[in-house]
Amino acid sequence: MTPLARAAQPFRFYTRLHLAELTGLSAPTLPRFLEILKTAPDACVYHHTHRFLQQHQHLSPEPPNDFAFWVAESLGDEELGERLASVDTVRFSTLGALRDSLARVIEGHLSRSPSAAARRAAAGEEFHFIKDVSFIFPTPFEAWDLREFAGILKVVTIHSIYFHVFEARLRLAHKENDFSNWMENSLAESDLARRIASLDPYTHTLEALRDRIAALVARRISSAP
Amino acid sequence: MTPTGPRIEEYVPIVGRSTVDELRFIAGRLGGRGVQFINSTAVGGGVAEILNRMMPLLSDVGVDARWNVIKGGNQFFNVTKKFHNALHGKREDIGQADLDIFMETSARNIETMETGREIVFVHDPQPIALVKKKSGNRWLWRCHIDVSEPDPRVWSFLLGFVVSYDAAIFSAPSFSHPLPIRQFLISPSIDPLSDKNRELPPETIDAVLAKYGIPADKPIVTQISRFDRLKDPLGVIEAYRLVKPYVDCRLVLAGGTAADDPEGMAVYNEVLERASRDPDIHVLLLQQNDIEVNVLQRASSVVVQKSLREGFGLTVAEALWKGKPVVASRVGGIPLQVVHRHSGLLSRSIEGTAYAIKQMLNNPAFAARMGENGREHVKNNFLITRHLRDYLLTFLSLFMPGDVVRLQ
């Protein structure tokens, strides 16, 4: 194994907080839901596919995205709920592509099961479209090498881990999660970067994700000469 | 107004140092802009309660905040009470004379109240017309009322003012309407350090149970609510009766009656009559006593909130904060607090409520997990520190538009 490198540029840990912005748009049926989803801002798609991660960070496994939950619980369409829950968010690099995929799943379901269009949520259980407004800011922490990185990873808030793993990749359209990107490009730690990138973060709680990344980093540190 | 309450440092053991540091950081990005809160009462009611506790915290994180109360006579508040009922969807006889009274009092407040701060934060409909005084500063309107199905005439009258604000805030997604201004979703919150929610010694719990003659010999199922038909206390008794043959338990129905609700005592008497032949049903007419509410929630095996209609239903968050398994109706803000089968059970009927109570009582491990998840959910989303953070972020959004805001 090669010795641990010191980066030319440190990894600056950022964090983010969010505010929910209401759109005033709501849908009682699947056709209306689909119509709004197709034109809703990316910030809406982001909110409803990530809200559970942010609000239920302690639950494992996490409940599915809001769309799947509403379709199953309020429209009583469990088959479509299952299909929407299994849309693999980690596969998409843009919110637009994720939205198109969700819309295609719904369109396919409506064409196979036309009666699904007649299902109606009870009064008060309509789907309300909400946007996610992010506020991103730096933390005081920066790491120049893997040992410093491992130490900081233990103490930053889960909001910071959330930002670098989920928000940076999908919402800010960074190619990879920020951790893998820095390890690959500033430390030449390709193998470690790849291992972290191949985790499916949507199937972990944020604390479990922190532990998994910390374990991978610790293993690399202990193998260094 | 000079409220007193816990200081921000007292929340560090509950929410962590980093959360409090974040609040200070965001407050610092406001650049010293002052905030003026305006509502219609200094004491009584949920809005005054939360402002009383929030003012010292704003000051602690470095926000220059003040709180003013509008003036109005009986006639004015009778009209705004009618507005309140009409916004809840109740039919009210509101005529031009009522609107004139509202506008006359509003005009006097516009004339006398100074509103020069950079951010003016108006709560509920009573002071809404003050926005006519807007002059280059930013105005926020916070609606604490369930306006999901408002009387169209009153809503349209109020909209004439709402559109002059820079943003509006609602407590649940179903309360929002298409508006030409930005609108944010901010849930209300509970204060973990208040008498209603703080930890209590076992002696206090024993003393209150003894005072009301409630033996701790079998599981206790509790609903804490005003005696109000919309809280469906009779439906809770029916649900309990469906549970009782299978799981021996006690039912506690405890609450007060609102001073402005003439039906309250009638509902209380009906409940008493319905419960009269069962010694395991305890109907308690409580005076305002937060410690006793705290005790009854802590002594329960399951907490029920079987409302037919609900603004937000913070009694649910109070119970979850105490780690209690909750069975509640799928109305108002309750589904934000209870995610079905993850942090409690939701129901739509008496039978569904009974079935959910039985599930909780017969599966203690499942019930405990619901309670633990519920407490974590409240810790992350429904404590006063989150409420404060959302207000600070909303203030920032008035000056920094966009879906992604970068702060340095």
XYZ file of C-alpha atoms in Angstrom:
633
model
C 0.000 0.000 0.000
C 1.163 3.524 -0.721
C 1.729 5.981 2.161
C -1.008 8.490 2.996
C -0.729 11.710 1.005
C -1.217 15.300 2.073
C -3.621 17.162 -0.210
C -2.729 20.239 -2.196
C -6.173 21.610 -1.322
C -7.903 20.796 1.985
C -11.385 19.338 2.180
C -13.615 22.050 3.610
C -16.681 20.639 5.366
C -19.875 22.520 4.563
C -23.304 22.009 5.986
C -26.822 22.879 4.976
C -30.178 23.657 6.489
C -33.451 23.756 4.664
C -36.787 25.481 4.639
C -39.980 24.087 3.087
C -41.652 26.424 0.612
C -45.304 25.765 -0.221
C -46.467 25.959 -3.825
C -50.218 25.982 -3.155
C -50.533 23.149 -5.705
C -52.257 19.929 -4.685
C -53.553 16.783 -6.353
C -56.414 14.504 -5.273
C -55.933 11.972 -8.118
C -53.106 10.314 -10.015
C -53.698 12.099 -13.357
C -53.608 15.515 -11.663
C -50.577 14.441 -9.641
C -48.759 13.431 -12.832
C -49.663 16.688 -14.548
C -48.171 18.770 -11.707
C -45.138 16.515 -11.259
C -44.158 16.955 -14.910
C -43.906 20.729 -14.595
C -43.001 21.108 -10.912
C -39.670 22.788 -10.182
C -36.647 20.583 -9.478
C -36.763 21.855 -5.890
C -40.114 20.024 -5.523
C -38.759 16.737 -6.853
C -35.818 17.124 -4.504
C -37.995 17.869 -1.476
C -40.289 14.909 -1.914
C -37.548 12.390 -2.688
C -35.323 13.489 0.215
C -37.675 14.718 2.929
C -37.782 11.399 4.705
C -33.999 11.268 4.854
C -33.876 14.696 6.444
C -36.813 14.381 8.806
C -36.543 10.706 9.721
C -32.792 10.417 9.896
C -33.094 7.936 12.785
C -35.277 5.377 10.988
C -33.832 2.327 9.308
C -34.832 1.352 6.784
C -36.121 4.780 5.838
C -39.695 5.094 4.690
C -39.933 5.596 0.932
C -40.171 8.895 -0.913
C -43.295 11.049 -0.386
C -44.735 10.121 -3.791
C -44.646 6.389 -3.057
C -46.002 6.902 0.447
C -48.960 8.994 -0.745
C -49.870 6.658 -3.602
C -49.885 3.640 -1.275
C -51.393 5.213 1.831
C -53.833 7.783 0.442
C -54.767 6.373 -2.966
C -54.532 2.787 -1.722
C -52.518 1.806 -4.814
C -49.907 -0.414 -3.252
C -48.522 -1.738 -6.519
C -47.680 1.720 -7.822
C -46.437 2.684 -4.355
C -43.977 -0.189 -4.489
C -42.831 0.733 -7.994
C -42.248 4.371 -7.015
C -40.457 3.387 -3.804
C -38.066 1.252 -5.784
C -37.038 3.956 -8.250
C -33.304 3.966 -7.626
C -32.591 7.601 -6.768
C -28.842 7.008 -6.494
C -28.708 6.125 -10.217
C -29.684 9.615 -11.341
C -27.288 12.486 -11.690
C -29.937 15.168 -12.254
C -33.313 15.889 -10.708
C -34.812 16.250 -14.182
C -33.829 12.673 -15.042
C -35.256 11.454 -11.724
C -38.522 13.289 -12.385
C -38.784 11.791 -15.895
C -38.261 8.324 -14.510
C -40.937 8.781 -11.823
C -43.349 10.164 -14.435
C -42.694 7.190 -16.754
C -43.454 4.749 -13.937
C -46.787 6.482 -13.320
C -47.661 6.680 -17.027
C -46.866 2.992 -17.464
C -49.055 2.121 -14.509
C -51.955 4.233 -15.806
C -51.783 2.567 -19.208
C -51.685 -0.935 -17.717
C -54.317 -0.220 -15.058
C -56.651 2.528 -16.326
C -58.824 2.173 -13.214
C -55.955 3.677 -11.180
C -56.958 7.074 -12.612
C -60.286 6.888 -10.776
C -58.769 6.489 -7.312
C -59.220 9.608 -5.231
C -57.592 10.607 -1.951
C -59.992 11.294 0.913
C -60.681 14.964 1.655
C -57.665 16.387 3.481
C -55.298 13.736 2.102
C -54.517 15.366 -1.238
C -50.846 15.484 -2.239
C -49.398 18.945 -1.584
C -46.348 19.942 -3.609
C -43.582 21.544 -1.563
C -40.208 22.988 -2.608
C -36.979 22.607 -0.689
C -34.964 25.788 -0.118
C -31.361 25.034 0.891
C -29.058 27.271 2.886
C -25.448 26.140 2.483
C -22.639 27.400 4.693
C -19.112 26.443 5.753
C -18.273 24.728 9.026
C -14.977 25.536 10.806
C -13.591 22.100 9.860
C -11.056 21.295 7.135
C -8.935 18.211 6.497
C -5.564 18.008 4.727
C -5.197 14.241 4.868
C -7.171 11.092 5.633
C -6.306 11.058 9.338
C -7.660 14.588 9.791
C -10.659 13.651 7.640
C -11.423 10.634 9.850
C -11.260 12.762 12.999
C -13.596 15.427 11.633
C -16.040 12.888 10.206
C -16.749 11.787 13.777
C -17.754 15.266 14.972
C -19.510 17.076 12.104
C -23.310 17.145 12.196
C -25.276 14.693 10.106
C -26.454 17.729 8.099
C -22.881 18.135 6.868
C -22.645 14.475 5.840
C -26.056 14.803 4.198
C -24.863 17.835 2.241
C -21.686 16.240 0.876
C -23.283 12.904 0.024
C -26.799 13.777 -1.216
C -27.163 17.448 -1.952
C -23.829 18.087 -3.646
C -24.259 15.199 -6.059
C -27.887 15.513 -7.074
C -28.805 19.117 -6.449
C -25.550 20.872 -7.217
C -24.833 18.365 -10.015
C -21.366 17.428 -8.753
C -20.373 14.240 -10.561
C -19.680 12.242 -7.422
C -20.267 12.720 -3.745
C -17.818 15.346 -2.448
C -15.837 12.923 -0.273
C -15.014 10.590 -3.177
C -14.225 13.523 -5.410
C -11.649 14.966 -3.002
C -10.089 11.590 -2.232
C -9.718 10.793 -5.933
C -8.481 14.163 -7.123
C -6.545 15.571 -4.177
C -5.215 12.423 -2.475
C -5.041 9.987 -5.426
C -7.016 7.515 -3.290
C -8.937 6.022 -6.215
C -9.794 2.743 -4.552
C -11.181 4.351 -1.392
C -13.061 6.940 -3.471
C -14.667 4.184 -5.518
C -15.662 2.194 -2.435
C -17.396 5.213 -0.891
C -19.078 6.105 -4.178
C -20.457 2.604 -4.505
C -22.348 2.757 -1.193
C -26.095 3.205 -1.700
C -26.670 6.069 0.719
C -30.461 5.831 0.385
C -30.535 2.528 2.229
C -28.685 3.769 5.330
C -29.586 6.140 8.116
C -27.263 9.137 8.162
C -25.528 7.865 11.312
C -25.043 4.432 9.734
C -23.667 6.109 6.643
C -21.206 8.051 8.782
C -20.073 4.758 10.362
C -19.672 3.000 7.005
C -17.576 5.788 5.528
C -15.519 6.052 8.731
C -14.857 2.289 8.643
C -13.675 2.418 5.019
C -11.360 5.351 5.788
C -10.045 3.662 8.955
C -9.245 0.501 7.017
C -7.223 2.480 4.466
C -5.368 4.338 7.236
C -4.458 1.128 9.051
C -3.105 -0.413 5.843
C -0.746 2.493 5.178
C 2.960 1.879 5.834
C -43.154 43.220 25.915
C -40.462 41.813 28.214
C -40.942 38.052 28.341
C -38.840 35.719 30.433
C -38.027 32.092 29.771
C -35.130 29.658 29.412
C -31.929 30.902 27.768
C -30.492 29.295 24.635
C -27.617 27.595 26.487
C -30.131 25.564 28.487
C -31.118 23.735 25.289
C -27.573 22.519 24.543
C -27.919 19.269 26.571
C -31.057 18.426 24.571
C -30.283 19.443 20.991
C -26.480 19.562 21.047
C -23.896 22.314 20.849
C -23.743 22.300 17.045
C -27.454 23.078 16.706
C -27.128 26.111 18.944
C -23.956 27.215 17.106
C -25.846 26.960 13.815
C -28.582 29.238 15.183
C -25.978 31.841 16.097
C -24.353 31.526 12.673
C -27.628 32.075 10.786
C -28.631 34.947 13.064
C -25.265 36.553 12.339
C -26.013 36.482 8.593
C -28.987 38.781 9.196
C -26.459 41.587 9.426
C -28.024 43.269 12.430
C -31.442 43.723 10.816
C -34.108 44.240 13.462
C -37.332 42.238 13.671
C -40.655 43.420 15.043
C -43.224 40.793 16.035
C -46.855 41.944 16.133
C -49.866 40.050 17.425
C -53.079 40.765 19.302
C -52.454 39.501 22.836
C -49.561 39.297 25.277
C -50.983 36.452 27.333
C -53.257 33.489 26.708
C -53.350 31.348 23.609
C -50.662 29.476 21.736
C -49.254 32.437 19.803
C -48.484 34.503 22.913
C -47.082 31.403 24.620
C -44.595 30.708 21.847
C -43.599 34.385 21.463
C -42.984 34.643 25.204
C -40.521 31.781 25.001
C -38.972 32.739 21.685
C -38.094 36.368 22.441
C -35.285 35.580 24.934
C -33.862 32.986 22.537
C -33.783 35.469 19.643
C -31.930 37.889 21.846
C -29.475 35.159 22.934
C -28.538 34.312 19.342
C -28.010 37.978 18.573
C -31.232 39.123 16.882
C -32.537 42.550 17.780
C -36.201 41.580 18.228
C -39.112 43.426 19.785
C -42.736 42.456 20.291
C -45.754 44.749 20.033
C -49.431 44.081 20.643
C -52.203 45.888 18.765
C -55.002 47.606 20.669
C -58.672 46.840 20.127
C -61.964 46.893 21.985
C -64.581 44.201 22.513
C -66.337 44.975 19.258
C -63.108 44.524 17.303
C -62.269 41.216 18.975
C -65.826 39.957 18.485
C -65.369 40.556 14.772
C -61.954 38.882 14.667
C -63.397 35.915 16.593
C -66.017 35.618 13.848
C -63.213 35.788 11.266
C -61.407 33.025 13.139
C -64.460 30.756 13.117
C -65.211 31.504 9.474
C -61.633 30.691 8.476
C -62.092 27.332 10.202
C -65.034 26.794 7.874
C -67.818 27.577 10.368
C -70.760 29.622 9.082
C -70.749 33.107 10.573
C -72.974 36.063 9.918
C -70.459 38.722 8.890
C -71.772 41.966 7.437
C -70.413 45.282 6.223
C -70.735 46.682 9.763
C -68.268 44.023 10.978
C -65.795 44.877 8.240
C -66.140 48.571 9.116
C -65.369 47.889 12.786
C -62.307 45.863 11.717
C -61.061 48.657 9.454
C -61.676 51.434 12.004
C -59.615 49.701 14.701
C -56.959 48.768 12.150
C -56.740 52.427 11.081
C -56.117 53.499 14.690
C -53.355 50.910 15.066
C -51.819 51.940 11.758
C -51.741 55.489 13.025
C -50.226 54.770 16.429
C -47.920 51.778 15.975
C -44.362 52.335 14.834
C -43.360 49.706 12.215
C -39.976 50.873 11.005
C -37.871 47.754 11.597
C -36.292 46.023 8.612
C -38.513 42.956 9.169
C -42.097 43.174 10.441
C -43.574 39.813 11.425
C -47.371 39.873 11.826
C -49.248 36.977 13.437
C -52.808 35.953 12.537
C -55.650 38.026 11.066
C -56.198 40.597 13.843
C -53.214 42.869 12.947
C -53.145 41.926 9.236
C -54.156 45.383 7.953
C -51.056 47.004 9.437
C -49.300 46.068 6.196
C -50.864 49.209 4.717
C -48.064 50.950 6.551
C -45.360 49.007 4.700
C -42.660 51.306 3.491
C -39.528 49.799 1.976
C -39.141 47.131 4.675
C -40.026 43.405 4.499
C -43.284 42.066 5.923
C -44.162 38.496 6.877
C -47.622 37.175 7.725
C -47.856 34.070 9.924
C -51.214 32.295 9.803
C -51.679 29.969 12.780
C -55.204 28.978 11.749
C -56.407 25.967 9.747
C -57.493 27.729 6.538
C -57.842 24.583 4.446
C -61.551 25.292 3.823
C -62.112 28.930 4.735
C -65.301 30.923 4.290
C -64.584 32.405 0.830
C -65.837 35.889 1.739
C -63.571 36.288 4.763
C -60.614 34.677 3.018
C -61.020 36.970 0.043
C -61.227 40.013 2.348
C -57.992 38.979 4.075
C -56.272 38.177 0.774
C -56.568 41.861 -0.061
C -53.964 42.398 2.682
C -51.987 39.160 2.327
C -50.840 40.016 -1.194
C -49.044 43.110 0.125
C -46.805 40.973 2.329
C -43.469 39.641 1.087
C -44.204 36.112 2.299
C -46.740 34.090 4.268
C -46.212 31.179 6.654
C -48.615 28.284 7.269
C -48.473 25.368 9.724
C -49.537 22.509 7.445
C -49.378 21.892 3.681
C -53.175 21.627 3.444
C -53.518 25.208 4.728
C -51.780 26.701 1.695
C -53.522 28.206 -1.325
C -52.140 29.468 -4.618
C -50.800 32.949 -3.746
C -48.798 35.558 -5.662
C -46.263 35.738 -2.792
C -43.843 33.139 -1.407
C -45.280 30.915 1.306
C -43.373 28.738 3.730
C -44.311 25.704 5.771
C -43.309 26.122 9.400
C -44.747 23.785 11.984
C -45.374 24.975 15.494
C -43.249 23.468 18.234
C -43.091 22.349 21.833
C -40.666 23.554 24.447
C -38.830 20.640 26.105
C -38.049 22.834 29.129
C -41.634 23.932 29.822
C -43.685 22.500 32.695
C -45.754 20.577 30.187
C -42.768 18.728 28.761
C -39.848 18.678 31.197
C -38.744 15.511 32.975
C -40.600 14.848 36.239
C -39.584 12.902 39.351
C -41.595 9.712 40.067
C -42.979 11.280 43.283
C -44.724 13.978 41.261
C -46.275 11.396 38.961
C -47.457 9.279 41.902
C -48.900 12.314 43.691
C -50.971 13.464 40.710
C -52.293 9.952 40.002
C -53.240 9.649 43.684
C -54.935 13.059 43.604
C -57.218 11.907 40.796
C -57.679 8.357 42.143
C -56.076 6.603 39.181
C -54.423 3.308 40.257
C -51.395 2.233 38.213
C -52.600 -1.391 38.214
C -53.315 -1.729 34.502
C -52.316 -0.002 31.276
C -53.627 3.544 30.940
C -54.943 4.870 27.625
C -55.223 8.663 27.650
C -56.599 11.475 25.567
C -55.755 15.006 26.703
C -58.043 17.507 24.991
C -60.580 20.191 25.585
C -64.128 18.816 25.971
C -65.069 19.681 22.430
C -67.011 17.599 19.894
C -64.208 18.058 17.349
C -61.895 16.130 19.720
C -64.452 13.274 19.702
C -64.228 12.187 23.366
C -67.322 10.009 22.931
C -65.602 8.263 20.022
C -62.628 7.574 22.299
C -64.953 5.905 24.828
C -66.430 3.755 22.038
C -62.940 2.732 20.920
C -61.962 1.909 24.528
C -65.071 -0.293 24.842
C -63.966 -2.258 21.766
C -60.518 -2.761 23.313
C -61.556 -3.543 26.884
C -62.848 -7.162 26.356
C -59.431 -8.121 24.968
C -57.010 -6.007 26.993
C -57.896 -4.873 30.509
C -57.004 -1.196 30.686
C -58.062 2.184 32.041
C -59.162 5.195 30.018
C -58.306 8.749 31.076
C -60.084 11.632 29.341
C -58.655 14.861 30.668
C -58.915 18.476 29.652
C -60.563 21.802 30.235
C -63.210 23.744 28.401
C -62.448 26.927 26.500
C -63.904 30.108 27.970
C -65.298 31.066 24.567
C -66.925 27.672 23.938
C -70.438 27.471 25.432
C -70.697 23.837 24.318
C -67.757 22.736 26.458
C -69.682 21.934 29.655
C -72.437 20.194 27.679
C -69.859 17.919 26.046
C -68.201 17.284 29.425
C -71.545 16.249 30.943
C -72.287 13.917 28.029
C -68.893 12.285 28.477
C -69.497 11.899 32.235
C -72.868 10.325 31.574
C -71.467 7.930 28.975
C -68.619 6.924 31.330
C -70.687 6.691 34.496
C -71.030 2.919 34.819
C -67.377 2.060 34.227
C -64.980 2.657 37.154
C -62.023 2.229 34.792
C -62.924 5.397 32.871
C -61.555 8.543 34.531
C -62.990 11.826 33.281
C -60.981 14.774 34.613
C -61.966 18.397 34.195
C -58.571 20.078 34.583
C -57.904 23.675 35.416
C -54.933 25.044 33.467
C -52.172 22.913 35.001
C -49.261 21.982 32.769
C -47.548 19.718 35.296
C -50.682 17.572 35.617
C -50.955 17.241 31.836
C -47.286 16.235 31.778
C -47.918 13.586 34.468
C -50.962 12.093 32.748
C -49.043 11.761 29.476
C -46.032 10.191 31.218
C -48.210 7.718 33.150
C -49.905 6.447 29.970
C -49.222 3.275 28.032
C -50.850 4.713 24.915
C -51.797 8.320 24.139
C -54.755 8.853 21.818
C -55.721 11.945 19.816
C -58.905 11.022 18.022
C -59.767 14.495 16.704
C -62.247 14.940 13.880
C -60.608 18.259 12.942
C -57.323 19.655 14.207
C -55.213 22.774 13.647
C -51.896 21.162 14.357
C -52.493 18.977 17.390
C -49.377 19.655 19.447
C -50.583 17.242 22.175
C -49.324 14.571 19.775
C -45.791 16.036 19.771
C -45.974 16.362 23.567
C -46.769 12.652 23.932
C -44.156 11.577 21.399
C -41.526 13.687 23.157
C -42.215 11.587 26.254
C -41.581 8.448 24.181
C -45.218 7.389 24.280
C -46.847 5.258 21.578
C -49.509 7.397 19.913
C -52.732 6.484 18.106
C -54.176 9.514 16.318
C -56.529 10.613 13.570
C -55.243 11.444 10.134
C -56.323 15.128 10.306
C -54.696 18.599 10.280
C -51.025 18.579 11.221
C -51.123 15.138 12.867
C -49.748 13.213 9.843
C -46.687 15.502 9.951
C -46.020 14.283 13.481
C -47.013 10.640 13.175
C -45.834 8.664 10.174
C -48.093 5.618 10.083
C -46.321 2.476 11.312
C -43.040 4.381 11.751
C -43.661 6.754 14.624
C -47.180 5.783 15.685
C -50.456 4.593 14.210
C -53.012 6.702 12.334
C -56.698 5.904 12.068
C -59.847 7.233 10.443
C -62.590 5.530 12.475
C -63.589 4.328 15.938
C -62.933 0.728 14.917
C -59.537 1.647 13.428
C -58.620 3.518 16.603
C -59.576 0.514 18.738
C -57.586 -1.849 16.532
C -54.519 0.405 16.737
C -54.784 0.696 20.547
C -54.965 -3.115 20.794
C -51.896 -3.454 18.556
C -49.968 -1.115 20.810
C -51.095 -2.720 24.092
C -50.549 -6.295 22.899
C -47.125 -5.631 21.355
C -45.045 -3.746 23.899
C -41.836 -4.028 21.858
C -43.564 -2.567 18.772
C -45.170 0.151 20.901
C -41.825 1.012 22.469
C -40.210 1.280 19.040
C -43.000 3.609 17.843
C -42.444 5.729 20.949
C -38.670 5.871 20.496
C -38.991 6.792 16.821
C -41.584 9.385 17.740
C -39.316 11.007 20.306
C -36.448 11.208 17.803
C -38.823 12.644 15.199
C -39.984 15.336 17.621
C -36.398 16.059 18.670
C -35.414 16.626 15.037
C -38.502 18.455 13.856
C -40.838 19.845 16.520
C -38.770 21.484 19.246
C -38.634 25.235 19.729
C -35.027 25.371 18.487
C -36.152 24.095 15.063
C -38.959 26.646 15.092
C -36.456 29.402 15.826
C -34.159 28.139 13.045
C -37.024 28.171 10.524
C -37.911 31.738 11.460
C -34.286 32.842 11.044
C -34.049 31.112 7.655
C -37.309 32.759 6.572
C -35.928 36.169 7.560
C -32.850 35.458 5.426
C -34.962 34.324 2.484
C -36.612 37.760 2.431
C -33.274 39.195 1.334
C -31.781 36.186 -0.477
C -34.232 34.726 -2.986
C -33.704 31.396 -4.761
C -33.929 27.707 -4.000
C -30.247 27.377 -3.101
C -28.791 30.107 -0.875
C -25.069 30.193 -0.072
C -24.033 31.857 3.162
C -20.459 32.796 4.032
